[in-house]
């Protein structure tokens, strides 16, 4: 789903920059003789890489920020220098967000609340008519001013910055999303059907990682920490079932 | 303006394919494991080439149809084989339009009404939820079922096909369009200012080509033919002014 | 050797599509204005990735099917969207094989018989003059109708489909294959020469993986299963030597 | 047809390098760790450009020779430096032909015999098992040792060099060639049908260029010179018809 | 020679940015996590296009300014969006020069003095340690503060900006330049040798364009205007020789 | 730092090939019609991959040698065939070094002296005016004739081959290098500050790998072997601190 959301985020951001959405009225890729929009992507994971692929493809001027040099190296190699990669510090983030036309917030920590990297103060100082797409909104958002919206009414304005914070972005393209979800889950479902849930979970660390709550116990460390609830080892609970 | 409209057409078409616009709910570029949308671009001129650049950049499966092999050769070389080029015959057009997810109508004949290449019968037989963007709408449209719409209410449905027919597409991105227009017109404006309109028109064939009506005479052949009015040689009229 | 076979498969397939081989008479990459051939590659491993590289390079319309989303992601990133990646289900496989001009069967399971993914019924319903290259023929083939052929007489016809099933494809390009084989094996040979076979096998898990039979015992799990023979742990046998 | 022949020439050359054709046994693109074949393309016109596109796509080491710096510039820009362009002098031609694994002879002078750029002495000194494809064979060939062959028996050996000199290369892929030919000729055929041959020829310089003989007069300068026959202005003859 | 100078200009500029030349100490292409240098190329002709090719290849952030939208379109298509193209106005030039790390002055008007587009005031306000390469120095330079230097001592500093203004840039790479010059001039030399200078000049408009002075008359319009000398039609003088 | 040095090596090598440095006087990328320089990169690690990226970007003819087929596969995929990859044997190394215009020595073994892969005899037989950049000079160099130089006087000549052996290459671009170093080290510094050196070293295997000497004991195996000093397990020493 991160792939769908990452690719959708650029499509949604391009639209948010249109005049009818109260954006700056810029074409993402510009035209020969007119500069393209500057797209700043926070986070170089699956959301960010897919967003970068679309943004580069549409001819935008793309910057990706991340805290891992290895992630930035992978992106530099994949796009062969067509994306600027910047190590994310407080200073670098502020500099690039304030000069952006479009910001994509793509920082997701599995099972935990997203950190608020773009602050309300940043939003105040961004260019009027610039736009921000908060892909992390399902986990609380990585933008201080973001609150969940719907496909029916996807954007709102704070301090002249267009916010797109649809909670279920892949829902806009259900045909693609359903196939993608099916491809990702089918192998697990077959195993669950063949082995029963208990054995399937015990046999497969990836599946087990997806288990959050069982028999009233929180068995995912991130979730437990985020909600301030006690964490229990999943294998221990499963053995007792 | 054709460049802006051509690039915008893919952005608009991607959105028309979203579920909230009654489209198929497909992501233009798909994701790994899920097929991308098939984009069929009719006309390989400036609109079509710019549309192809965006569609390829977003990862779609792109076909360009044109009646000139030289145009198709230029496109094949520019995109290095990433775009399928097809010589446009009645059969080829029908085959590709009927299997398309998104059709871009980009056939413009300067000063004349666009030919109706996509018929109402084609629309009836297209896939439910597919979309069509008629970039030629300013000149009557190259789709039989198209009628001009606005940025406020850009799409309507005919036979389950989403129609996007905004009459002034570049108006969505006025910042980009104004610069583009300025870049294209500034040299002419300077000449008009320096020489006066009459001398400037006589000195510059390109400027003269843009003259449609003067002193009540239609001096553009295409316009005269389209409106069934008598055509007068522009130089003859100018000499008499 | 998989790299050589994968790259050769497209060269062989292009030739199989020529009229003199009873193929459809299509140029793999088409020309501007004429559509390229649709190449469907089953399996995104080393054979499939190398086949895709050649097919994209020659301008074909390329689809890769695989059961692993991670494999498809790697291919999507490597070819930057120029290859369509499709998650392999029974339905998807049938749809793409039936509309293909050229099918490359590149599914190899190390040490085991290849699964028969393309059935005799698929072959019956493929386009007349289409072609299939079964790279897995050395392990029994992944096409139901395939039987091993030779470089002297490489193709035969079943139900109007040209079959290319040369058992030792890299043998066509011995200069390249010998160097490739030498590059891959030289490090192991040096170790065998320096340490003796027993110590070399015990020290190197990769080398040990290549051991199939020793002292009359089958010590490779896949081979044992495929031949219905008892499997013995290789380290156990080596210790006893 | 030059496009089809140019693209086919690499496919044919790749095969001529296989061992079963008595070639060097090299894979055109090599594999990681093993060098690719060196492909030398003589002539950067439509044949040469299309051949270069296929050869680069297959991973070969490609050199294009031409006598026009403008042609070489166009090729350098189109392939973005992936093709080496060399100004063709007697010395440069000899140096590159003698170190080639595959030579493509693509020099065609419309209506005239092709110049014999590759001499019998070059062939004697080429690497054993190297190959040469003479695309100009329909106009006598640009290789001194070439003589027309057929698709049934396409190659022969001179001084250990495999010669591929099929007189009608596009005949191998009739499906593609027929569409390509149709696309190129249809506009002329429609004009001939609508206007009659005389008016159509007088109205269209391109069509007139294609006229070789009329009423017993040779009206094409190149043909007349090549055959040592008197040349007559075509318009003069047409007027008298 | 413009091609050699254009490509050399980036190599020279990269060096001028090194600390030992008193530059900012930046690597042109940055590294993953560290931003590349911003390279601003003034003029999109042969010098500018070749400079852009090298700068993009080295991973810099490249902007090309030109007054012709057609030139910018060609560059946009050639580099497929990897170069930002900006229509050159007084404002746009100032904005980009002041934010540049490296400026390439590549505006040459054949036979005329280059316009002083970068002023002494721009230089004062450029970033300390930034660099400028004035490729137009042979025709007086397009930078107000530039004066010709030599390969032995190529750079000097004005207002903390490193100036590289070697008068004969191609002289640094005589092996490449001699071949390039030979390729460009050989066809003319052969014609001069075969026909004599007078006939050769009369037969070939390109050769005639290169004639500046004959029999004491200035016969090149640009040169005459630049030097304030009377212009005489070259054909008139030649006829009288 | 390997990334900076790898990218710098091509910039330095391009300059070493200029006439004023006593090089061959070649432009790295040639120009259309004139062949580019042949760049041979020994080692496909981080230095070699970054060097290859710059060399390909500047249009050179690039060969990378390495002893790992997996490394060569990664490079082939990353550059999509634009770099020739060659398995490094004594013969292959000699063949490519002797025909090179520029050699980049990029073989670094962490903590150990670099092997002398390019011998004095190779240097004697290289082309006059060719150049060699020894990036491994900080660890003794991988070229027999290399000795450390400085940015003030970076090159010297041995047997007509220009040697560039600056000991601290990244020092030429301190702005870029400082940021790169900071990005790479910041996470470790934060951990050292928070936990104290002892705990930080015990908690993090990567940090521990960087420890060479503690309390007079050599705790890095490579360093101990290279200097013929006794090696002590770092954890053992740390526990005793």
PDB file of C-alpha atoms in Angstrom, chain F residues 33-232:
ATOM      1  CA  UNK F  33      33.637  12.300 -34.548  1.00  0.00           C
ATOM      2  CA  UNK F  34      36.620  12.014 -32.173  1.00  0.00           C
ATOM      3  CA  UNK F  35      36.988   9.025 -29.867  1.00  0.00           C
ATOM      4  CA  UNK F  36      36.719   9.435 -26.094  1.00  0.00           C
ATOM      5  CA  UNK F  37      39.460   8.367 -23.688  1.00  0.00           C
ATOM      6  CA  UNK F  38      39.495   4.766 -22.466  1.00  0.00           C
ATOM      7  CA  UNK F  39      39.166   4.798 -18.676  1.00  0.00           C
ATOM      8  CA  UNK F  40      40.115   1.574 -16.853  1.00  0.00           C
ATOM      9  CA  UNK F  41      38.910   1.369 -13.253  1.00  0.00           C
ATOM     10  CA  UNK F  42      40.503  -1.308 -11.084  1.00  0.00           C
ATOM     11  CA  UNK F  43      38.090  -2.330  -8.332  1.00  0.00           C
ATOM     12  CA  UNK F  44      34.302  -2.086  -8.376  1.00  0.00           C
ATOM     13  CA  UNK F  45      33.777  -1.057  -4.762  1.00  0.00           C
ATOM     14  CA  UNK F  46      32.601   2.350  -3.613  1.00  0.00           C
ATOM     15  CA  UNK F  47      35.593   4.173  -5.137  1.00  0.00           C
ATOM     16  CA  UNK F  48      35.246   2.347  -8.446  1.00  0.00           C
ATOM     17  CA  UNK F  49      31.457   2.672  -8.721  1.00  0.00           C
ATOM     18  CA  UNK F  50      31.581   6.420  -8.072  1.00  0.00           C
ATOM     19  CA  UNK F  51      34.467   6.834 -10.500  1.00  0.00           C
ATOM     20  CA  UNK F  52      32.511   4.890 -13.129  1.00  0.00           C
ATOM     21  CA  UNK F  53      29.451   7.110 -12.606  1.00  0.00           C
ATOM     22  CA  UNK F  54      31.482  10.263 -13.326  1.00  0.00           C
ATOM     23  CA  UNK F  55      33.414   8.724 -16.241  1.00  0.00           C
ATOM     24  CA  UNK F  56      30.258   7.462 -17.953  1.00  0.00           C
ATOM     25  CA  UNK F  57      28.608  10.828 -17.315  1.00  0.00           C
ATOM     26  CA  UNK F  58      31.471  12.594 -19.078  1.00  0.00           C
ATOM     27  CA  UNK F  59      31.178  10.263 -22.071  1.00  0.00           C
ATOM     28  CA  UNK F  60      34.351   8.190 -21.619  1.00  0.00           C
ATOM     29  CA  UNK F  61      34.758   4.557 -22.710  1.00  0.00           C
ATOM     30  CA  UNK F  62      34.717   2.841 -19.311  1.00  0.00           C
ATOM     31  CA  UNK F  63      35.953  -0.600 -18.210  1.00  0.00           C
ATOM     32  CA  UNK F  64      35.650  -1.806 -14.608  1.00  0.00           C
ATOM     33  CA  UNK F  65      37.718  -4.781 -13.421  1.00  0.00           C
ATOM     34  CA  UNK F  66      36.924  -6.726 -10.270  1.00  0.00           C
ATOM     35  CA  UNK F  67      37.413 -10.242  -8.892  1.00  0.00           C
ATOM     36  CA  UNK F  68      33.789 -10.620  -7.798  1.00  0.00           C
ATOM     37  CA  UNK F  69      31.185 -11.534 -10.410  1.00  0.00           C
ATOM     38  CA  UNK F  70      28.490 -10.271  -8.035  1.00  0.00           C
ATOM     39  CA  UNK F  71      30.117  -6.835  -7.928  1.00  0.00           C
ATOM     40  CA  UNK F  72      30.301  -6.785 -11.735  1.00  0.00           C
ATOM     41  CA  UNK F  73      26.637  -7.796 -11.964  1.00  0.00           C
ATOM     42  CA  UNK F  74      25.613  -4.928  -9.701  1.00  0.00           C
ATOM     43  CA  UNK F  75      27.595  -2.475 -11.839  1.00  0.00           C
ATOM     44  CA  UNK F  76      26.175  -3.872 -15.082  1.00  0.00           C
ATOM     45  CA  UNK F  77      22.636  -3.468 -13.753  1.00  0.00           C
ATOM     46  CA  UNK F  78      23.256   0.021 -12.311  1.00  0.00           C
ATOM     47  CA  UNK F  79      24.735   1.416 -15.522  1.00  0.00           C
ATOM     48  CA  UNK F  80      22.445  -0.665 -17.750  1.00  0.00           C
ATOM     49  CA  UNK F  81      25.292  -1.909 -19.926  1.00  0.00           C
ATOM     50  CA  UNK F  82      27.020   1.489 -20.408  1.00  0.00           C
ATOM     51  CA  UNK F  83      30.094   0.242 -18.519  1.00  0.00           C
ATOM     52  CA  UNK F  84      32.081  -2.775 -19.686  1.00  0.00           C
ATOM     53  CA  UNK F  85      32.661  -5.153 -16.774  1.00  0.00           C
ATOM     54  CA  UNK F  86      35.642  -7.493 -16.900  1.00  0.00           C
ATOM     55  CA  UNK F  87      36.593 -10.239 -14.461  1.00  0.00           C
ATOM     56  CA  UNK F  88      40.029  -9.341 -13.179  1.00  0.00           C
ATOM     57  CA  UNK F  89      42.761 -11.831 -13.996  1.00  0.00           C
ATOM     58  CA  UNK F  90      46.454 -11.068 -14.463  1.00  0.00           C
ATOM     59  CA  UNK F  91      45.966 -11.208 -18.240  1.00  0.00           C
ATOM     60  CA  UNK F  92      42.794  -9.094 -18.354  1.00  0.00           C
ATOM     61  CA  UNK F  93      44.336  -6.463 -16.093  1.00  0.00           C
ATOM     62  CA  UNK F  94      47.448  -6.173 -18.257  1.00  0.00           C
ATOM     63  CA  UNK F  95      45.493  -6.022 -21.501  1.00  0.00           C
ATOM     64  CA  UNK F  96      43.231  -3.209 -20.309  1.00  0.00           C
ATOM     65  CA  UNK F  97      45.874  -1.187 -18.439  1.00  0.00           C
ATOM     66  CA  UNK F  98      48.176  -1.180 -21.471  1.00  0.00           C
ATOM     67  CA  UNK F  99      45.424   0.100 -23.795  1.00  0.00           C
ATOM     68  CA  UNK F 100      44.069   2.683 -21.320  1.00  0.00           C
ATOM     69  CA  UNK F 101      44.311   6.454 -21.545  1.00  0.00           C
ATOM     70  CA  UNK F 102      43.445   6.794 -17.864  1.00  0.00           C
ATOM     71  CA  UNK F 103      43.736   4.187 -15.104  1.00  0.00           C
ATOM     72  CA  UNK F 104      41.976   4.577 -11.752  1.00  0.00           C
ATOM     73  CA  UNK F 105      43.441   2.432  -8.982  1.00  0.00           C
ATOM     74  CA  UNK F 106      40.573   1.927  -6.563  1.00  0.00           C
ATOM     75  CA  UNK F 107      41.411  -1.274  -4.711  1.00  0.00           C
ATOM     76  CA  UNK F 108      41.269  -0.749  -0.970  1.00  0.00           C
ATOM     77  CA  UNK F 109      41.345  -3.517   1.627  1.00  0.00           C
ATOM     78  CA  UNK F 110      40.056  -2.066   4.915  1.00  0.00           C
ATOM     79  CA  UNK F 111      42.912  -1.569   7.324  1.00  0.00           C
ATOM     80  CA  UNK F 112      45.451  -3.409   5.166  1.00  0.00           C
ATOM     81  CA  UNK F 113      48.095  -2.336   2.642  1.00  0.00           C
ATOM     82  CA  UNK F 114      46.690  -2.179  -0.894  1.00  0.00           C
ATOM     83  CA  UNK F 115      48.004  -4.861  -3.283  1.00  0.00           C
ATOM     84  CA  UNK F 116      50.398  -3.595  -6.036  1.00  0.00           C
ATOM     85  CA  UNK F 117      48.242  -4.568  -8.996  1.00  0.00           C
ATOM     86  CA  UNK F 118      49.784  -2.154 -11.523  1.00  0.00           C
ATOM     87  CA  UNK F 119      53.504  -2.922 -11.755  1.00  0.00           C
ATOM     88  CA  UNK F 120      56.441  -0.773 -12.805  1.00  0.00           C
ATOM     89  CA  UNK F 121      56.618  -2.918 -15.925  1.00  0.00           C
ATOM     90  CA  UNK F 122      53.000  -2.048 -16.810  1.00  0.00           C
ATOM     91  CA  UNK F 123      53.820   1.632 -16.405  1.00  0.00           C
ATOM     92  CA  UNK F 124      56.810   1.298 -18.797  1.00  0.00           C
ATOM     93  CA  UNK F 125      54.539  -0.201 -21.458  1.00  0.00           C
ATOM     94  CA  UNK F 126      51.549   2.148 -21.075  1.00  0.00           C
ATOM     95  CA  UNK F 127      50.851   4.736 -23.791  1.00  0.00           C
ATOM     96  CA  UNK F 128      53.029   7.880 -23.530  1.00  0.00           C
ATOM     97  CA  UNK F 129      50.977  10.667 -21.998  1.00  0.00           C
ATOM     98  CA  UNK F 130      48.468   8.336 -20.379  1.00  0.00           C
ATOM     99  CA  UNK F 131      47.596   8.977 -16.733  1.00  0.00           C
ATOM    100  CA  UNK F 132      47.042   7.019 -13.545  1.00  0.00           C
ATOM    101  CA  UNK F 133      45.202   8.104 -10.402  1.00  0.00           C
ATOM    102  CA  UNK F 134      46.047   5.984  -7.356  1.00  0.00           C
ATOM    103  CA  UNK F 135      43.134   6.433  -4.958  1.00  0.00           C
ATOM    104  CA  UNK F 136      44.632   3.782  -2.655  1.00  0.00           C
ATOM    105  CA  UNK F 137      47.721   5.907  -1.944  1.00  0.00           C
ATOM    106  CA  UNK F 138      46.599   6.485   1.658  1.00  0.00           C
ATOM    107  CA  UNK F 139      47.152   2.757   2.209  1.00  0.00           C
ATOM    108  CA  UNK F 140      50.408   2.563   0.306  1.00  0.00           C
ATOM    109  CA  UNK F 141      48.944   2.647  -3.192  1.00  0.00           C
ATOM    110  CA  UNK F 142      47.977  -0.091  -5.628  1.00  0.00           C
ATOM    111  CA  UNK F 143      50.512   1.083  -8.238  1.00  0.00           C
ATOM    112  CA  UNK F 144      54.152   0.083  -7.837  1.00  0.00           C
ATOM    113  CA  UNK F 145      55.490   3.465  -8.992  1.00  0.00           C
ATOM    114  CA  UNK F 146      53.188   5.651  -6.925  1.00  0.00           C
ATOM    115  CA  UNK F 147      54.297   7.846  -4.028  1.00  0.00           C
ATOM    116  CA  UNK F 148      52.128  10.320  -2.130  1.00  0.00           C
ATOM    117  CA  UNK F 149      51.798  13.883  -3.503  1.00  0.00           C
ATOM    118  CA  UNK F 150      49.968  17.029  -2.348  1.00  0.00           C
ATOM    119  CA  UNK F 151      47.238  19.281  -3.739  1.00  0.00           C
ATOM    120  CA  UNK F 152      49.902  21.969  -4.281  1.00  0.00           C
ATOM    121  CA  UNK F 153      51.959  19.716  -6.570  1.00  0.00           C
ATOM    122  CA  UNK F 154      49.673  16.794  -7.369  1.00  0.00           C
ATOM    123  CA  UNK F 155      51.367  15.017 -10.300  1.00  0.00           C
ATOM    124  CA  UNK F 156      54.735  13.640 -11.381  1.00  0.00           C
ATOM    125  CA  UNK F 157      55.901  11.638 -14.383  1.00  0.00           C
ATOM    126  CA  UNK F 158      57.334   8.121 -14.504  1.00  0.00           C
ATOM    127  CA  UNK F 159      58.117   6.612 -17.922  1.00  0.00           C
ATOM    128  CA  UNK F 160      55.901   9.208 -19.662  1.00  0.00           C
ATOM    129  CA  UNK F 161      52.887   8.281 -17.515  1.00  0.00           C
ATOM    130  CA  UNK F 162      51.341  11.093 -15.443  1.00  0.00           C
ATOM    131  CA  UNK F 163      50.870   9.959 -11.829  1.00  0.00           C
ATOM    132  CA  UNK F 164      48.261  11.660  -9.627  1.00  0.00           C
ATOM    133  CA  UNK F 165      48.698  10.366  -6.068  1.00  0.00           C
ATOM    134  CA  UNK F 166      47.378  13.031  -3.707  1.00  0.00           C
ATOM    135  CA  UNK F 167      47.266  11.473  -0.276  1.00  0.00           C
ATOM    136  CA  UNK F 168      44.133  13.255   0.912  1.00  0.00           C
ATOM    137  CA  UNK F 169      41.990  13.661  -2.185  1.00  0.00           C
ATOM    138  CA  UNK F 170      38.788  14.778  -0.391  1.00  0.00           C
ATOM    139  CA  UNK F 171      40.801  17.710   0.978  1.00  0.00           C
ATOM    140  CA  UNK F 172      40.365  19.425  -2.405  1.00  0.00           C
ATOM    141  CA  UNK F 173      36.649  19.816  -1.791  1.00  0.00           C
ATOM    142  CA  UNK F 174      36.378  20.452   1.958  1.00  0.00           C
ATOM    143  CA  UNK F 175      32.832  21.845   1.809  1.00  0.00           C
ATOM    144  CA  UNK F 176      31.482  18.633   0.288  1.00  0.00           C
ATOM    145  CA  UNK F 177      33.785  16.382   2.306  1.00  0.00           C
ATOM    146  CA  UNK F 178      32.941  17.945   5.642  1.00  0.00           C
ATOM    147  CA  UNK F 179      29.233  17.463   5.104  1.00  0.00           C
ATOM    148  CA  UNK F 180      29.776  13.901   3.861  1.00  0.00           C
ATOM    149  CA  UNK F 181      31.950  13.062   6.837  1.00  0.00           C
ATOM    150  CA  UNK F 182      29.507  14.662   9.210  1.00  0.00           C
ATOM    151  CA  UNK F 183      26.593  12.680   7.732  1.00  0.00           C
ATOM    152  CA  UNK F 184      28.525   9.444   8.128  1.00  0.00           C
ATOM    153  CA  UNK F 185      29.831  10.077  11.625  1.00  0.00           C
ATOM    154  CA  UNK F 186      27.062  12.032  13.337  1.00  0.00           C
ATOM    155  CA  UNK F 187      25.062   8.980  14.446  1.00  0.00           C
ATOM    156  CA  UNK F 188      28.189   7.483  16.053  1.00  0.00           C
ATOM    157  CA  UNK F 189      29.148  10.750  17.720  1.00  0.00           C
ATOM    158  CA  UNK F 190      25.701  11.076  19.259  1.00  0.00           C
ATOM    159  CA  UNK F 191      25.959   7.552  20.617  1.00  0.00           C
ATOM    160  CA  UNK F 192      29.458   8.193  21.993  1.00  0.00           C
ATOM    161  CA  UNK F 193      28.207  11.356  23.687  1.00  0.00           C
ATOM    162  CA  UNK F 194      25.165   9.654  25.184  1.00  0.00           C
ATOM    163  CA  UNK F 195      26.678   6.370  26.292  1.00  0.00           C
ATOM    164  CA  UNK F 196      30.374   6.989  26.837  1.00  0.00           C
ATOM    165  CA  UNK F 197      32.959   5.376  24.548  1.00  0.00           C
ATOM    166  CA  UNK F 198      33.095   2.007  26.265  1.00  0.00           C
ATOM    167  CA  UNK F 199      29.398   1.200  26.233  1.00  0.00           C
ATOM    168  CA  UNK F 200      28.983   2.676  22.757  1.00  0.00           C
ATOM    169  CA  UNK F 201      31.739   0.405  21.417  1.00  0.00           C
ATOM    170  CA  UNK F 202      30.313  -2.659  23.112  1.00  0.00           C
ATOM    171  CA  UNK F 203      26.795  -1.951  21.809  1.00  0.00           C
ATOM    172  CA  UNK F 204      27.675  -1.336  18.169  1.00  0.00           C
ATOM    173  CA  UNK F 205      29.676  -3.788  16.051  1.00  0.00           C
ATOM    174  CA  UNK F 206      30.249  -1.155  13.309  1.00  0.00           C
ATOM    175  CA  UNK F 207      31.783   1.279  15.761  1.00  0.00           C
ATOM    176  CA  UNK F 208      33.876  -1.494  17.286  1.00  0.00           C
ATOM    177  CA  UNK F 209      35.178  -2.381  13.811  1.00  0.00           C
ATOM    178  CA  UNK F 210      36.622   1.108  13.634  1.00  0.00           C
ATOM    179  CA  UNK F 211      38.690   0.659  16.771  1.00  0.00           C
ATOM    180  CA  UNK F 212      42.353   0.033  15.911  1.00  0.00           C
ATOM    181  CA  UNK F 213      44.389   0.556  19.069  1.00  0.00           C
ATOM    182  CA  UNK F 214      43.345   0.686  22.721  1.00  0.00           C
ATOM    183  CA  UNK F 215      45.512   0.692  25.852  1.00  0.00           C
ATOM    184  CA  UNK F 216      48.531  -0.111  23.665  1.00  0.00           C
ATOM    185  CA  UNK F 217      46.921  -3.195  22.083  1.00  0.00           C
ATOM    186  CA  UNK F 218      46.232  -3.528  18.347  1.00  0.00           C
ATOM    187  CA  UNK F 219      42.626  -4.712  18.211  1.00  0.00           C
ATOM    188  CA  UNK F 220      42.063  -4.705  14.444  1.00  0.00           C
ATOM    189  CA  UNK F 221      43.080  -7.942  12.715  1.00  0.00           C
ATOM    190  CA  UNK F 222      44.021  -6.331   9.349  1.00  0.00           C
ATOM    191  CA  UNK F 223      46.165  -3.664  10.976  1.00  0.00           C
ATOM    192  CA  UNK F 224      47.870  -6.208  13.223  1.00  0.00           C
ATOM    193  CA  UNK F 225      48.666  -8.472  10.260  1.00  0.00           C
ATOM    194  CA  UNK F 226      49.922  -5.622   8.078  1.00  0.00           C
ATOM    195  CA  UNK F 227      52.231  -4.320  10.800  1.00  0.00           C
ATOM    196  CA  UNK F 228      53.236  -7.760  12.115  1.00  0.00           C
ATOM    197  CA  UNK F 229      52.017  -6.974  15.613  1.00  0.00           C
ATOM    198  CA  UNK F 230      50.041  -9.238  17.942  1.00  0.00           C
ATOM    199  CA  UNK F 231      46.262  -8.988  17.636  1.00  0.00           C
ATOM    200  CA  UNK F 232      44.036  -8.856  20.718  1.00  0.00           C
TER     201      UNK F 232
END
